[in-house]
PDB file of C-alpha atoms in Angstrom:
ATOM      1  CA  MET A   1    -114.468  43.934  25.457  1.00 79.00           C
ATOM      2  CA  ILE A   2    -117.960  45.235  25.648  1.00 86.00           C
ATOM      3  CA  GLY A   3    -118.660  47.813  28.539  1.00 88.00           C
ATOM      4  CA  LEU A   4    -119.677  51.115  29.478  1.00 86.00           C
ATOM      5  CA  THR A   5    -117.971  52.818  26.589  1.00 90.00           C
ATOM      6  CA  GLN A   6    -120.046  50.456  23.742  1.00 92.00           C
ATOM      7  CA  VAL A   7    -123.269  51.429  25.947  1.00 92.00           C
ATOM      8  CA  TYR A   8    -122.973  55.323  25.775  1.00 91.00           C
ATOM      9  CA  ALA A   9    -122.141  54.918  22.194  1.00 93.00           C
ATOM     10  CA  LEU A  10    -125.407  53.131  21.622  1.00 93.00           C
ATOM     11  CA  ALA A  11    -127.043  55.792  23.768  1.00 92.00           C
ATOM     12  CA  GLY A  12    -125.014  58.646  21.818  1.00 93.00           C
ATOM     13  CA  PHE A  13    -126.457  57.165  18.451  1.00 95.00           C
ATOM     14  CA  VAL A  14    -130.113  57.233  19.430  1.00 94.00           C
ATOM     15  CA  PHE A  15    -129.788  60.856  20.582  1.00 94.00           C
ATOM     16  CA  ALA A  16    -128.060  61.648  17.099  1.00 95.00           C
ATOM     17  CA  GLY A  17    -131.100  60.131  15.221  1.00 94.00           C
ATOM     18  CA  PHE A  18    -133.287  62.054  17.502  1.00 93.00           C
ATOM     19  CA  ALA A  19    -130.863  65.499  16.575  1.00 93.00           C
ATOM     20  CA  VAL A  20    -131.303  64.042  12.624  1.00 94.00           C
ATOM     21  CA  LEU A  21    -135.026  63.766  12.730  1.00 92.00           C
ATOM     22  CA  SER A  22    -135.580  66.979  14.690  1.00 91.00           C
ATOM     23  CA  LEU A  23    -133.735  68.904  12.099  1.00 90.00           C
ATOM     24  CA  ARG A  24    -136.217  67.383   9.309  1.00 88.00           C
ATOM     25  CA  ASP A  25    -139.042  67.788  10.976  1.00 86.00           C
ATOM     26  CA  SER A  26    -140.813  70.669   9.245  1.00 83.00           C
ATOM     27  CA  ALA A  27    -143.972  70.182  11.645  1.00 82.00           C
ATOM     28  CA  ASN A  28    -142.126  71.658  14.599  1.00 84.00           C
ATOM     29  CA  PRO A  29    -141.570  75.447  14.263  1.00 85.00           C
ATOM     30  CA  ARG A  30    -138.553  75.127  16.571  1.00 88.00           C
ATOM     31  CA  ARG A  31    -136.877  72.364  15.042  1.00 89.00           C
ATOM     32  CA  MET A  32    -133.210  74.007  14.984  1.00 91.00           C
ATOM     33  CA  ARG A  33    -133.220  74.218  18.714  1.00 91.00           C
ATOM     34  CA  ASN A  34    -134.379  70.841  19.350  1.00 91.00           C
ATOM     35  CA  ALA A  35    -131.880  69.549  16.890  1.00 93.00           C
ATOM     36  CA  LEU A  36    -129.070  71.717  18.931  1.00 93.00           C
ATOM     37  CA  PHE A  37    -130.375  70.298  22.059  1.00 93.00           C
ATOM     38  CA  TRP A  38    -130.169  66.257  21.194  1.00 93.00           C
ATOM     39  CA  GLY A  39    -127.372  66.857  19.127  1.00 94.00           C
ATOM     40  CA  LEU A  40    -125.213  68.212  22.168  1.00 93.00           C
ATOM     41  CA  PHE A  41    -126.613  65.400  24.154  1.00 92.00           C
ATOM     42  CA  ALA A  42    -125.650  62.883  21.808  1.00 94.00           C
ATOM     43  CA  LEU A  43    -122.097  64.516  21.620  1.00 94.00           C
ATOM     44  CA  SER A  44    -121.858  63.946  25.523  1.00 91.00           C
ATOM     45  CA  PHE A  45    -122.209  60.407  25.456  1.00 92.00           C
ATOM     46  CA  LEU A  46    -119.948  60.022  22.396  1.00 93.00           C
ATOM     47  CA  ALA A  47    -117.248  62.315  22.684  1.00 91.00           C
ATOM     48  CA  GLY A  48    -117.858  63.559  26.313  1.00 88.00           C
ATOM     49  CA  ASP A  49    -114.426  62.111  27.637  1.00 87.00           C
ATOM     50  CA  ARG A  50    -112.563  63.810  24.994  1.00 90.00           C
ATOM     51  CA  LEU A  51    -114.340  67.542  25.722  1.00 89.00           C
ATOM     52  CA  GLY A  52    -112.526  68.052  28.906  1.00 88.00           C
ATOM     53  CA  ASP A  53    -113.925  69.801  31.800  1.00 84.00           C
ATOM     54  CA  LEU A  54    -114.325  73.190  30.140  1.00 90.00           C
ATOM     55  CA  GLY A  55    -115.532  71.524  27.049  1.00 91.00           C
ATOM     56  CA  ASN A  56    -118.524  69.816  28.849  1.00 87.00           C
ATOM     57  CA  GLY A  57    -119.230  72.878  31.047  1.00 88.00           C
ATOM     58  CA  ILE A  58    -119.791  75.041  27.968  1.00 92.00           C
ATOM     59  CA  LEU A  59    -122.100  72.226  26.230  1.00 91.00           C
ATOM     60  CA  VAL A  60    -124.092  71.783  29.019  1.00 87.00           C
ATOM     61  CA  LEU A  61    -124.873  75.711  29.266  1.00 90.00           C
ATOM     62  CA  VAL A  62    -125.687  75.857  25.823  1.00 93.00           C
ATOM     63  CA  MET A  63    -128.166  73.088  26.146  1.00 90.00           C
ATOM     64  CA  ALA A  64    -129.413  74.931  29.168  1.00 87.00           C
ATOM     65  CA  LEU A  65    -129.744  78.019  27.194  1.00 91.00           C
ATOM     66  CA  ALA A  66    -131.651  76.132  24.470  1.00 89.00           C
ATOM     67  CA  ALA A  67    -133.966  74.428  27.032  1.00 87.00           C
ATOM     68  CA  ALA A  68    -134.586  77.853  28.666  1.00 86.00           C
ATOM     69  CA  LEU A  69    -135.438  79.408  25.366  1.00 87.00           C
ATOM     70  CA  GLY A  70    -138.280  76.758  24.814  1.00 86.00           C
ATOM     71  CA  LEU A  71    -137.950  73.380  23.001  1.00 85.00           C
ATOM     72  CA  GLY A  72    -140.714  72.711  20.408  1.00 85.00           C
ATOM     73  CA  ARG A  73    -142.788  68.975  20.085  1.00 80.00           C
ATOM     74  CA  SER A  74    -142.033  66.333  17.370  1.00 73.00           C
ATOM     75  CA  GLY A  75    -144.888  65.595  15.101  1.00 66.00           C
ATOM     76  CA  THR A  76    -142.711  63.094  13.472  1.00 59.00           C
ATOM     77  CA  GLY A  77    -144.045  59.893  15.248  1.00 54.00           C
ATOM     78  CA  ALA A  78    -147.629  61.052  16.356  1.00 53.00           C
ATOM     79  CA  SER A  79    -150.509  59.272  15.359  1.00 56.00           C
ATOM     80  CA  ASP A  80    -154.203  60.063  15.844  1.00 61.00           C
ATOM     81  CA  ALA A  81    -156.047  58.625  18.988  1.00 63.00           C
ATOM     82  CA  GLU A  82    -158.368  56.344  16.616  1.00 71.00           C
ATOM     83  CA  ALA A  83    -155.187  54.601  14.698  1.00 73.00           C
ATOM     84  CA  ARG A  84    -153.700  53.832  18.356  1.00 71.00           C
ATOM     85  CA  ALA A  85    -157.110  52.591  19.859  1.00 76.00           C
ATOM     86  CA  ALA A  86    -157.166  50.371  16.477  1.00 79.00           C
ATOM     87  CA  SER A  87    -153.728  49.258  17.166  1.00 77.00           C
ATOM     88  CA  ALA A  88    -154.775  48.398  20.711  1.00 78.00           C
ATOM     89  CA  ARG A  89    -157.897  46.477  19.384  1.00 82.00           C
ATOM     90  CA  THR A  90    -155.840  44.599  17.422  1.00 82.00           C
ATOM     91  CA  TYR A  91    -152.829  43.150  19.331  1.00 80.00           C
ATOM     92  CA  GLY A  92    -154.332  43.687  22.998  1.00 83.00           C
ATOM     93  CA  LEU A  93    -152.199  42.321  25.685  1.00 82.00           C
ATOM     94  CA  ARG A  94    -149.297  41.317  23.206  1.00 84.00           C
ATOM     95  CA  LEU A  95    -148.273  45.199  23.370  1.00 84.00           C
ATOM     96  CA  PHE A  96    -147.074  44.617  26.941  1.00 86.00           C
ATOM     97  CA  LEU A  97    -144.736  41.816  25.832  1.00 88.00           C
ATOM     98  CA  PRO A  98    -141.727  44.073  24.838  1.00 88.00           C
ATOM     99  CA  ALA A  99    -141.949  45.963  27.982  1.00 86.00           C
ATOM    100  CA  LEU A 100    -141.691  42.915  29.854  1.00 91.00           C
ATOM    101  CA  LEU A 101    -138.856  41.225  28.018  1.00 92.00           C
ATOM    102  CA  ILE A 102    -136.703  44.110  28.606  1.00 92.00           C
ATOM    103  CA  PRO A 103    -136.342  43.511  32.666  1.00 91.00           C
ATOM    104  CA  LEU A 104    -136.106  39.297  32.162  1.00 93.00           C
ATOM    105  CA  MET A 105    -133.515  39.940  29.600  1.00 92.00           C
ATOM    106  CA  VAL A 106    -131.493  42.186  31.676  1.00 91.00           C
ATOM    107  CA  LEU A 107    -131.752  39.707  34.729  1.00 90.00           C
ATOM    108  CA  ALA A 108    -130.688  36.964  32.397  1.00 90.00           C
ATOM    109  CA  GLY A 109    -127.957  38.883  31.053  1.00 88.00           C
ATOM    110  CA  SER A 110    -126.459  39.902  34.244  1.00 86.00           C
ATOM    111  CA  LEU A 111    -126.770  36.158  35.968  1.00 86.00           C
ATOM    112  CA  GLY A 112    -125.471  34.901  32.697  1.00 85.00           C
ATOM    113  CA  VAL A 113    -122.322  36.998  32.798  1.00 83.00           C
ATOM    114  CA  SER A 114    -121.826  36.638  36.295  1.00 77.00           C
ATOM    115  CA  HIS A 115    -122.010  32.813  36.166  1.00 77.00           C
ATOM    116  CA  GLY A 116    -121.005  32.447  32.304  1.00 72.00           C
ATOM    117  CA  GLY A 117    -117.411  31.332  33.207  1.00 70.00           C
ATOM    118  CA  PRO A 118    -114.338  33.304  31.860  1.00 76.00           C
ATOM    119  CA  ALA A 119    -115.141  33.094  28.278  1.00 73.00           C
ATOM    120  CA  LEU A 120    -118.345  35.306  28.760  1.00 74.00           C
ATOM    121  CA  ALA A 121    -116.374  37.314  31.180  1.00 71.00           C
ATOM    122  CA  ALA A 122    -113.932  38.061  28.379  1.00 79.00           C
ATOM    123  CA  LEU A 123    -116.777  39.243  26.153  1.00 83.00           C
ATOM    124  CA  VAL A 124    -118.632  41.555  28.545  1.00 85.00           C
ATOM    125  CA  ASP A 125    -117.127  43.817  31.587  1.00 84.00           C
ATOM    126  CA  PRO A 126    -118.672  41.981  34.515  1.00 83.00           C
ATOM    127  CA  LYS A 127    -118.726  45.210  36.268  1.00 85.00           C
ATOM    128  CA  GLN A 128    -121.071  46.526  33.772  1.00 87.00           C
ATOM    129  CA  ALA A 129    -123.051  43.456  32.833  1.00 88.00           C
ATOM    130  CA  THR A 130    -126.517  45.177  34.077  1.00 89.00           C
ATOM    131  CA  LEU A 131    -126.075  48.264  31.376  1.00 89.00           C
ATOM    132  CA  VAL A 132    -124.608  45.793  28.702  1.00 91.00           C
ATOM    133  CA  SER A 133    -127.365  43.562  29.252  1.00 91.00           C
ATOM    134  CA  LEU A 134    -129.835  46.861  29.209  1.00 91.00           C
ATOM    135  CA  GLY A 135    -128.404  48.035  25.924  1.00 92.00           C
ATOM    136  CA  VAL A 136    -128.655  44.862  24.234  1.00 92.00           C
ATOM    137  CA  ALA A 137    -131.981  44.180  25.490  1.00 93.00           C
ATOM    138  CA  ALA A 138    -133.157  47.692  24.205  1.00 93.00           C
ATOM    139  CA  LEU A 139    -132.043  46.608  20.785  1.00 93.00           C
ATOM    140  CA  VAL A 140    -133.643  43.081  20.462  1.00 93.00           C
ATOM    141  CA  VAL A 141    -136.857  44.366  22.091  1.00 93.00           C
ATOM    142  CA  ALA A 142    -137.273  47.523  19.374  1.00 93.00           C
ATOM    143  CA  ALA A 143    -136.343  44.645  16.389  1.00 92.00           C
ATOM    144  CA  LEU A 144    -138.945  42.393  17.720  1.00 91.00           C
ATOM    145  CA  SER A 145    -141.431  45.232  17.971  1.00 90.00           C
ATOM    146  CA  VAL A 146    -140.957  46.538  14.544  1.00 90.00           C
ATOM    147  CA  HIS A 147    -141.672  42.824  13.446  1.00 89.00           C
ATOM    148  CA  LEU A 148    -144.640  42.061  15.911  1.00 86.00           C
ATOM    149  CA  PHE A 149    -146.471  45.065  15.502  1.00 85.00           C
ATOM    150  CA  ARG A 150    -145.398  45.409  11.682  1.00 84.00           C
ATOM    151  CA  GLN A 151    -144.394  48.786  11.952  1.00 84.00           C
ATOM    152  CA  PRO A 152    -141.742  51.104   9.739  1.00 86.00           C
ATOM    153  CA  VAL A 153    -138.108  50.342  10.716  1.00 89.00           C
ATOM    154  CA  LEU A 154    -137.724  53.902  11.773  1.00 87.00           C
ATOM    155  CA  SER A 155    -140.522  53.916  14.378  1.00 87.00           C
ATOM    156  CA  PRO A 156    -138.560  53.293  17.209  1.00 89.00           C
ATOM    157  CA  LEU A 157    -136.270  56.531  16.622  1.00 89.00           C
ATOM    158  CA  THR A 158    -139.696  58.722  15.634  1.00 87.00           C
ATOM    159  CA  GLU A 159    -141.673  57.401  18.512  1.00 85.00           C
ATOM    160  CA  GLY A 160    -138.955  57.603  20.664  1.00 87.00           C
ATOM    161  CA  LEU A 161    -138.350  61.354  19.779  1.00 88.00           C
ATOM    162  CA  ARG A 162    -141.792  62.183  20.242  1.00 85.00           C
ATOM    163  CA  LEU A 163    -141.739  60.923  23.682  1.00 82.00           C
ATOM    164  CA  ALA A 164    -138.360  62.616  24.285  1.00 85.00           C
ATOM    165  CA  ASP A 165    -139.585  65.881  22.953  1.00 85.00           C
ATOM    166  CA  THR A 166    -142.486  65.499  25.504  1.00 80.00           C
ATOM    167  CA  VAL A 167    -140.307  65.016  28.422  1.00 79.00           C
ATOM    168  CA  GLY A 168    -138.176  67.767  27.125  1.00 80.00           C
ATOM    169  CA  TRP A 169    -134.972  68.893  29.235  1.00 80.00           C
ATOM    170  CA  MET A 170    -136.348  66.947  31.837  1.00 77.00           C
ATOM    171  CA  ALA A 171    -134.824  63.941  30.385  1.00 76.00           C
ATOM    172  CA  LEU A 172    -131.530  65.287  31.533  1.00 79.00           C
ATOM    173  CA  LEU A 173    -132.454  65.332  35.266  1.00 74.00           C
ATOM    174  CA  PRO A 174    -130.742  61.914  36.429  1.00 72.00           C
ATOM    175  CA  GLN A 175    -127.298  62.604  34.912  1.00 74.00           C
ATOM    176  CA  MET A 176    -127.075  66.278  36.398  1.00 75.00           C
ATOM    177  CA  LEU A 177    -128.503  65.244  39.836  1.00 71.00           C
ATOM    178  CA  ALA A 178    -125.813  62.382  39.837  1.00 69.00           C
ATOM    179  CA  ALA A 179    -123.386  64.890  39.067  1.00 74.00           C
ATOM    180  CA  LEU A 180    -124.284  67.205  41.531  1.00 73.00           C
ATOM    181  CA  GLY A 181    -123.923  64.382  44.290  1.00 69.00           C
ATOM    182  CA  ALA A 182    -120.333  63.797  42.723  1.00 72.00           C
ATOM    183  CA  VAL A 183    -119.745  67.347  43.184  1.00 77.00           C
ATOM    184  CA  PHE A 184    -120.725  67.510  46.741  1.00 74.00           C
ATOM    185  CA  ALA A 185    -118.661  64.378  47.530  1.00 72.00           C
ATOM    186  CA  LEU A 186    -115.603  66.200  46.131  1.00 77.00           C
ATOM    187  CA  ALA A 187    -116.484  69.362  47.867  1.00 76.00           C
ATOM    188  CA  GLY A 188    -116.388  67.323  51.320  1.00 74.00           C
ATOM    189  CA  VAL A 189    -120.112  67.956  51.941  1.00 72.00           C
ATOM    190  CA  GLY A 190    -120.585  64.942  53.422  1.00 67.00           C
ATOM    191  CA  GLY A 191    -118.386  65.704  56.055  1.00 71.00           C
ATOM    192  CA  VAL A 192    -119.761  68.717  57.015  1.00 77.00           C
ATOM    193  CA  VAL A 193    -123.215  66.896  57.033  1.00 73.00           C
ATOM    194  CA  GLY A 194    -122.011  64.564  59.378  1.00 69.00           C
ATOM    195  CA  GLU A 195    -120.720  66.705  61.828  1.00 74.00           C
ATOM    196  CA  THR A 196    -123.857  68.749  61.957  1.00 78.00           C
ATOM    197  CA  VAL A 197    -126.004  65.546  62.207  1.00 74.00           C
ATOM    198  CA  THR A 198    -123.888  64.040  65.089  1.00 71.00           C
ATOM    199  CA  ARG A 199    -124.600  67.401  66.818  1.00 77.00           C
ATOM    200  CA  VAL A 200    -128.265  67.983  66.184  1.00 79.00           C
ATOM    201  CA  PHE A 201    -129.178  64.104  66.498  1.00 78.00           C
ATOM    202  CA  PRO A 202    -127.169  62.076  69.267  1.00 77.00           C
ATOM    203  CA  MET A 203    -126.574  58.647  67.639  1.00 77.00           C
ATOM    204  CA  ASP A 204    -125.590  56.984  70.643  1.00 83.00           C
ATOM    205  CA  THR A 205    -127.393  53.619  69.793  1.00 89.00           C
ATOM    206  CA  ARG A 206    -127.321  51.477  66.489  1.00 91.00           C
ATOM    207  CA  LEU A 207    -131.164  52.140  66.010  1.00 91.00           C
ATOM    208  CA  ALA A 208    -130.662  55.908  66.284  1.00 91.00           C
ATOM    209  CA  GLY A 209    -127.787  55.660  63.414  1.00 91.00           C
ATOM    210  CA  VAL A 210    -129.902  53.569  61.135  1.00 94.00           C
ATOM    211  CA  VAL A 211    -132.909  55.916  61.577  1.00 93.00           C
ATOM    212  CA  VAL A 212    -130.950  59.135  61.108  1.00 92.00           C
ATOM    213  CA  TYR A 213    -129.346  57.360  57.899  1.00 94.00           C
ATOM    214  CA  CYS A 214    -132.500  56.206  56.288  1.00 94.00           C
ATOM    215  CA  LEU A 215    -134.738  59.093  57.180  1.00 93.00           C
ATOM    216  CA  GLY A 216    -131.566  61.362  55.557  1.00 91.00           C
ATOM    217  CA  MET A 217    -131.153  59.736  52.518  1.00 93.00           C
ATOM    218  CA  ALA A 218    -134.985  59.940  51.899  1.00 94.00           C
ATOM    219  CA  GLY A 219    -134.931  63.453  53.126  1.00 91.00           C
ATOM    220  CA  PHE A 220    -131.980  64.733  50.622  1.00 87.00           C
ATOM    221  CA  THR A 221    -133.410  63.092  47.869  1.00 89.00           C
ATOM    222  CA  VAL A 222    -136.373  65.120  48.184  1.00 91.00           C
ATOM    223  CA  LEU A 223    -134.362  68.093  48.403  1.00 84.00           C
ATOM    224  CA  MET A 224    -132.006  67.263  45.610  1.00 81.00           C
ATOM    225  CA  GLY A 225    -134.402  65.281  43.349  1.00 80.00           C
ATOM    226  CA  ASN A 226    -132.389  62.409  43.231  1.00 81.00           C
ATOM    227  CA  ALA A 227    -131.084  59.299  45.621  1.00 87.00           C
ATOM    228  CA  PHE A 228    -127.769  59.012  43.445  1.00 82.00           C
ATOM    229  CA  ALA A 229    -126.965  62.975  44.528  1.00 80.00           C
ATOM    230  CA  ALA A 230    -128.231  62.320  48.104  1.00 84.00           C
ATOM    231  CA  PHE A 231    -126.008  59.032  48.461  1.00 88.00           C
ATOM    232  CA  PRO A 232    -122.690  60.470  48.523  1.00 84.00           C
ATOM    233  CA  VAL A 233    -123.383  63.016  50.996  1.00 83.00           C
ATOM    234  CA  MET A 234    -125.098  60.794  53.494  1.00 87.00           C
ATOM    235  CA  THR A 235    -123.086  57.640  53.077  1.00 89.00           C
ATOM    236  CA  ALA A 236    -119.919  59.966  53.853  1.00 84.00           C
ATOM    237  CA  GLY A 237    -121.402  61.681  56.674  1.00 84.00           C
ATOM    238  CA  VAL A 238    -123.421  58.992  58.349  1.00 88.00           C
ATOM    239  CA  ALA A 239    -123.175  55.518  57.229  1.00 91.00           C
ATOM    240  CA  LEU A 240    -119.413  55.299  56.869  1.00 90.00           C
ATOM    241  CA  PRO A 241    -118.299  56.934  60.060  1.00 89.00           C
ATOM    242  CA  VAL A 242    -121.386  55.814  62.351  1.00 90.00           C
ATOM    243  CA  LEU A 243    -123.084  52.839  60.966  1.00 92.00           C
ATOM    244  CA  VAL A 244    -119.792  51.060  59.744  1.00 93.00           C
ATOM    245  CA  GLY A 245    -117.112  52.690  61.555  1.00 90.00           C
ATOM    246  CA  ARG A 246    -118.820  52.502  65.032  1.00 89.00           C
ATOM    247  CA  PHE A 247    -121.164  49.898  64.878  1.00 91.00           C
ATOM    248  CA  GLY A 248    -119.496  47.432  62.528  1.00 91.00           C
ATOM    249  CA  GLY A 249    -121.808  47.497  59.836  1.00 92.00           C
ATOM    250  CA  ASP A 250    -121.983  45.455  56.579  1.00 93.00           C
ATOM    251  CA  PRO A 251    -121.106  48.281  53.879  1.00 93.00           C
ATOM    252  CA  ALA A 252    -122.755  46.528  51.209  1.00 91.00           C
ATOM    253  CA  ALA A 253    -126.190  45.851  52.572  1.00 93.00           C
ATOM    254  CA  ILE A 254    -125.999  49.329  54.506  1.00 94.00           C
ATOM    255  CA  CYS A 255    -125.575  51.276  50.916  1.00 93.00           C
ATOM    256  CA  ALA A 256    -127.765  48.998  49.081  1.00 93.00           C
ATOM    257  CA  ILE A 257    -130.754  49.561  51.671  1.00 95.00           C
ATOM    258  CA  GLY A 258    -129.607  53.227  51.955  1.00 94.00           C
ATOM    259  CA  MET A 259    -130.201  53.571  48.416  1.00 94.00           C
ATOM    260  CA  LEU A 260    -133.612  52.065  48.366  1.00 95.00           C
ATOM    261  CA  SER A 261    -134.277  54.714  51.418  1.00 95.00           C
ATOM    262  CA  GLY A 262    -133.569  57.491  48.635  1.00 94.00           C
ATOM    263  CA  PHE A 263    -135.488  56.035  45.989  1.00 93.00           C
ATOM    264  CA  CYS A 264    -138.261  56.667  48.732  1.00 95.00           C
ATOM    265  CA  GLY A 265    -137.528  59.960  48.670  1.00 94.00           C
ATOM    266  CA  THR A 266    -137.739  60.081  44.918  1.00 92.00           C
ATOM    267  CA  LEU A 267    -141.394  58.991  45.124  1.00 94.00           C
ATOM    268  CA  LEU A 268    -142.262  62.223  46.938  1.00 93.00           C
ATOM    269  CA  THR A 269    -140.377  64.925  45.183  1.00 91.00           C
ATOM    270  CA  PRO A 270    -141.298  67.237  42.241  1.00 88.00           C
ATOM    271  CA  LEU A 271    -137.677  67.771  41.791  1.00 82.00           C
ATOM    272  CA  ALA A 272    -137.514  63.998  40.521  1.00 81.00           C
ATOM    273  CA  ALA A 273    -139.627  65.673  37.516  1.00 76.00           C
ATOM    274  CA  ASN A 274    -138.662  63.328  35.006  1.00 73.00           C
ATOM    275  CA  PHE A 275    -140.346  60.615  36.952  1.00 81.00           C
ATOM    276  CA  ASN A 276    -143.306  62.277  38.849  1.00 85.00           C
ATOM    277  CA  LEU A 277    -144.197  65.376  36.814  1.00 79.00           C
ATOM    278  CA  ALA A 278    -143.701  64.111  33.151  1.00 77.00           C
ATOM    279  CA  PRO A 279    -145.853  60.904  33.541  1.00 80.00           C
ATOM    280  CA  ALA A 280    -148.785  63.521  34.668  1.00 79.00           C
ATOM    281  CA  ALA A 281    -147.713  65.632  31.368  1.00 73.00           C
ATOM    282  CA  LEU A 282    -147.736  62.331  29.222  1.00 71.00           C
ATOM    283  CA  LEU A 283    -150.929  61.157  30.884  1.00 74.00           C
ATOM    284  CA  ASP A 284    -152.806  64.803  30.188  1.00 73.00           C
ATOM    285  CA  LEU A 285    -153.549  64.640  34.149  1.00 80.00           C
ATOM    286  CA  ASP A 286    -155.383  67.590  35.692  1.00 82.00           C
ATOM    287  CA  ASP A 287    -153.222  67.395  38.849  1.00 86.00           C
ATOM    288  CA  ARG A 288    -149.458  67.687  37.877  1.00 83.00           C
ATOM    289  CA  PHE A 289    -149.053  66.385  41.273  1.00 90.00           C
ATOM    290  CA  ALA A 290    -151.331  63.212  41.150  1.00 90.00           C
ATOM    291  CA  VAL A 291    -148.560  60.785  40.461  1.00 91.00           C
ATOM    292  CA  ILE A 292    -146.514  62.267  43.858  1.00 92.00           C
ATOM    293  CA  LYS A 293    -150.124  62.032  45.746  1.00 93.00           C
ATOM    294  CA  ALA A 294    -150.618  58.377  44.620  1.00 93.00           C
ATOM    295  CA  GLN A 295    -147.013  57.107  45.757  1.00 94.00           C
ATOM    296  CA  VAL A 296    -146.971  58.765  49.117  1.00 95.00           C
ATOM    297  CA  PRO A 297    -148.493  55.891  51.292  1.00 95.00           C
ATOM    298  CA  THR A 298    -146.067  53.430  49.251  1.00 95.00           C
ATOM    299  CA  ALA A 299    -143.176  55.384  49.955  1.00 95.00           C
ATOM    300  CA  LEU A 300    -143.950  55.899  53.720  1.00 96.00           C
ATOM    301  CA  VAL A 301    -144.546  52.224  54.245  1.00 96.00           C
ATOM    302  CA  LEU A 302    -141.142  51.444  52.004  1.00 96.00           C
ATOM    303  CA  LEU A 303    -138.833  53.655  53.997  1.00 96.00           C
ATOM    304  CA  ALA A 304    -140.285  52.351  57.592  1.00 96.00           C
ATOM    305  CA  VAL A 305    -139.859  48.694  56.276  1.00 96.00           C
ATOM    306  CA  ASN A 306    -136.090  49.839  54.750  1.00 95.00           C
ATOM    307  CA  THR A 307    -135.088  51.045  58.185  1.00 95.00           C
ATOM    308  CA  VAL A 308    -136.407  48.063  60.121  1.00 95.00           C
ATOM    309  CA  LEU A 309    -134.349  45.714  57.531  1.00 94.00           C
ATOM    310  CA  MET A 310    -131.302  47.495  57.963  1.00 94.00           C
ATOM    311  CA  ASN A 311    -131.507  47.647  61.596  1.00 92.00           C
ATOM    312  CA  VAL A 312    -131.706  43.564  61.727  1.00 91.00           C
ATOM    313  CA  LEU A 313    -129.987  42.938  58.408  1.00 90.00           C
ATOM    314  CA  ALA A 314    -126.979  44.973  58.045  1.00 90.00           C
ATOM    315  CA  PHE A 315    -125.066  44.187  61.397  1.00 90.00           C
ATOM    316  CA  PRO A 316    -123.422  41.059  62.123  1.00 79.00           C
ATOM    317  CA  ALA A 317    -125.101  39.056  65.174  1.00 66.00           C
ATOM    318  CA  HIS A 318    -123.031  39.138  68.307  1.00 50.00           C
ATOM    319  CA  PRO A 319    -122.657  36.268  70.456  1.00 42.00           C
TER     320      PRO A 319
END
């Protein structure tokens, strides 16, 4: 059965390819450091479950040391501005086709596994249908792009390395911050937060609990940089004991809208560097916080809408 193991293996092989290309990149004066960084990242995907807690801890520390010493930028996939402009003129809007195909293929794959009957469910793990579909879509779209735009076979890896080196250590933030949320959950931080919040903000009504949970998800995400890190803390502290336990809310709806509220916080924080600072660097913007400033109105409106929707949709109607 195709599941998370195969998706992790695919990601591991991609990062292993980055490590090999970095090692061979004579234009990068820090190629050894880059090769070590991406090689260890690949190892975490390929054999992280076999390394144990100590092994993974050492791996992360070595990666952090390599990043702290400074990573270089790949020249392997770089092409001059004139060549890029000429390619854009030649292919026009067709350049957007691969990017648009990925979400469509992921949606089709997820729905197909869910409604494709027992044969397809035996081939693909239904619990991981979305991630498996994303991995398949990435492979198909990479191959299609090479064919459509007449690029070298290795161009997905070389251009991927160029982008990865530009983002650098920020590529690790989603994993690290999600892991931080799991650590907080195991340490019982959610219970402490819940007790503190209920003392400071009386939640005698359903609306008050919803407001505290939605604002708390956004606020903790701003502080922690990732909604996946904030989710176990706020859900264990407020959503489950108050909104579900006391007011009888639908756990699925509450958690789904709560995550959307957390994503509103993601739009507002520089700690989500891979989302908010990296694009500014990639686009060579003078203001490194320009992306965040542009997202503030959208984040605030969405947060208000999420709060209203949770209060209306997540609780069964009482006769």
